[in-house]
């Protein structure tokens, strides 16, 4: 495909599940833009800048990936930067309703932007940022869920909170 693809999300923090999706997409599209959401109503553990830096640190080996912080609608970013593809991951049926509603509202906002759903790799489909945070808060091992830079950042963040 000739287009750059947008991969929007919270990435609070980035996990091996996100990275797998990005690696797979980076072979299909000339450029992937990881769009870090910064919604005022959401309570993030990491700031948008910290989340963006962690994504950059974890994706050094993939050279057609760009990381941007965006605090508006994804379709507006798509229009401004001439992209018409939004990628979202699907882990389980529980993700389905939310992703379908999101895809339909984005289509309602802009008919020219298409949402494409990529299925999570089964062995990574249980991983979520929320689960990473919960396990880390209680001192559990997150090394199989997130790359080393995130393990380190989580440890520092938790220390700072105690
Ligand atoms: P959001 O708050 O927008 O859902 P997330 O960072 O939780 O942001 O997720 C971004 C996208 O990545 C979503 O489409 C989500 O379904 C997908 N995703 C999250 N975890 C995984 C995983 N383990 N495997 C594949 N896709 C995932």
XYZ file of C-alpha atoms and ligand atoms in Angstrom:
189
model
C 0.000 0.000 0.000
C 1.248 3.458 -0.885
C -0.247 5.368 2.037
C 1.141 6.154 5.452
C -0.974 4.518 8.165
C -1.933 6.021 11.504
C -1.885 3.890 14.641
C -3.612 5.945 17.363
C -3.853 5.006 21.031
C -2.949 5.786 24.614
C 0.226 3.652 24.742
C 0.268 4.101 28.534
C 2.703 2.347 28.295
C 3.579 0.654 25.004
C 3.538 -3.180 25.274
C 4.802 -6.130 23.231
C 1.253 -6.353 21.806
C 1.452 -2.843 20.327
C 4.980 -3.476 19.069
C 3.921 -6.635 17.259
C 1.161 -4.726 15.438
C 3.597 -1.938 14.481
C 6.235 -4.405 13.232
C 3.684 -6.228 11.101
C 2.291 -2.991 9.659
C 5.700 -1.505 8.975
C 6.173 -4.223 6.342
C 2.920 -3.295 4.594
C 2.961 0.516 4.617
C 5.726 2.935 3.617
C 5.292 4.805 6.906
C 3.519 4.204 10.228
C 2.659 7.151 12.457
C 2.101 6.162 16.082
C -0.290 8.830 17.359
C -0.083 9.291 21.103
C -3.454 10.457 22.409
C -3.600 13.185 24.990
C -7.245 13.311 26.036
C -7.913 15.745 28.895
C -10.527 13.459 30.493
C -8.176 10.460 30.707
C -5.977 9.747 33.667
C -2.660 8.613 32.219
C 0.180 7.179 34.304
C 2.823 8.615 31.949
C 2.704 12.080 30.395
C 2.274 12.279 26.623
C 5.962 13.198 26.288
C 7.040 10.232 28.408
C 4.781 7.867 26.445
C 6.127 9.173 23.129
C 9.729 8.814 24.295
C 9.098 5.229 25.421
C 7.582 4.372 22.037
C 10.654 5.861 20.316
C 13.029 3.951 22.637
C 11.234 0.671 21.935
C 11.007 1.076 18.158
C 14.564 2.102 17.327
C 14.985 -0.888 15.002
C 12.064 0.041 12.747
C 13.021 2.957 10.564
C 9.700 3.777 8.894
C 7.930 4.640 12.159
C 7.226 8.173 13.318
C 5.839 9.081 16.757
C 3.589 12.106 17.270
C 1.550 13.474 20.160
C -1.941 14.466 19.089
C -4.689 15.819 21.316
C -7.519 16.134 18.805
C -9.536 13.833 16.593
C -7.566 11.232 14.648
C -9.560 12.033 11.487
C -8.429 15.675 11.739
C -4.804 14.587 11.948
C -5.437 12.252 8.992
C -6.857 15.054 6.877
C -4.099 17.499 7.762
C -1.336 14.968 7.059
C -2.960 13.364 4.031
C -3.494 9.879 5.377
C -6.648 7.834 4.896
C -5.864 4.747 6.948
C -6.360 4.272 10.690
C -5.150 1.000 12.175
C -6.538 -0.491 15.370
C -5.766 -3.802 17.052
C -8.343 -6.360 18.136
C -7.464 -8.687 21.000
C -10.753 -10.356 21.847
C -14.508 -10.053 21.397
C -14.465 -7.629 24.344
C -12.614 -5.094 22.152
C -15.091 -5.457 19.311
C -17.945 -3.149 20.297
C -15.675 -0.276 21.239
C -13.617 -0.601 18.063
C -16.702 -0.847 15.869
C -18.256 2.252 17.469
C -14.987 4.128 17.057
C -14.607 3.083 13.404
C -18.207 4.061 12.649
C -17.917 7.443 14.339
C -14.693 8.126 12.470
C -16.406 7.208 9.202
C -19.259 9.537 10.154
C -16.730 12.334 10.712
C -14.779 11.654 7.543
C -15.906 9.194 4.835
C -12.470 9.253 3.225
C -10.657 7.740 6.186
C -10.820 3.953 6.500
C -10.272 2.042 9.763
C -8.457 -1.264 9.357
C -8.504 -3.837 12.142
C -5.520 -6.087 12.772
C -5.924 -9.155 14.967
C -3.550 -9.478 17.897
C -1.107 -12.361 17.816
C -2.789 -14.988 20.075
C 0.182 -15.318 22.428
C 0.179 -11.522 22.975
C -3.560 -10.976 22.989
C -3.866 -11.060 26.800
C -1.501 -8.081 27.183
C -2.969 -4.661 27.893
C -1.396 -1.456 29.218
C -3.826 -1.550 32.113
C -2.757 -5.058 33.085
C 0.927 -4.038 32.879
C 0.258 -1.163 35.286
C -1.685 -3.327 37.716
C 0.937 -6.078 37.787
C 3.775 -3.548 38.190
C 2.008 -1.647 41.005
C 1.837 -4.875 43.016
C 5.486 -5.704 42.353
C 4.837 -8.433 39.753
C 7.154 -9.312 36.875
C 6.338 -7.415 33.664
C 9.403 -8.455 31.645
C 7.362 -10.651 29.328
C 4.785 -7.928 28.724
C 6.883 -4.859 27.897
C 10.414 -4.126 26.616
C 13.278 -3.143 28.940
C 12.940 0.674 28.615
C 9.323 0.373 29.815
C 10.264 -1.967 32.688
C 12.761 0.659 33.859
C 10.354 3.585 33.421
C 7.618 1.718 35.334
C 9.993 1.016 38.221
C 10.968 4.699 38.436
C 7.351 5.848 38.193
C 6.213 3.485 40.958
C 9.120 4.536 43.220
C 8.129 8.187 42.655
C 4.552 7.409 43.667
C 5.493 5.683 46.976
P -6.735 3.135 23.525
O -6.847 3.859 24.850
O -6.961 4.038 22.344
O -7.533 1.875 23.426
P -4.331 1.493 23.718
O -2.921 1.979 23.848
O -4.881 0.702 24.864
O -5.187 2.785 23.400
O -4.481 0.609 22.414
C -4.202 1.112 21.128
C -4.604 0.079 20.099
O -3.771 -1.064 20.252
C -6.039 -0.429 20.273
O -6.597 -0.639 18.986
C -5.874 -1.733 21.012
O -6.935 -2.631 20.732
C -4.564 -2.216 20.426
N -3.882 -3.136 21.346
C -3.680 -2.975 22.668
N -3.039 -4.040 23.196
C -2.838 -4.911 22.172
C -2.261 -6.222 22.057
N -1.798 -6.873 23.109
N -2.215 -6.784 20.834
C -2.729 -6.135 19.753
N -3.311 -4.918 19.791
C -3.366 -4.309 20.980
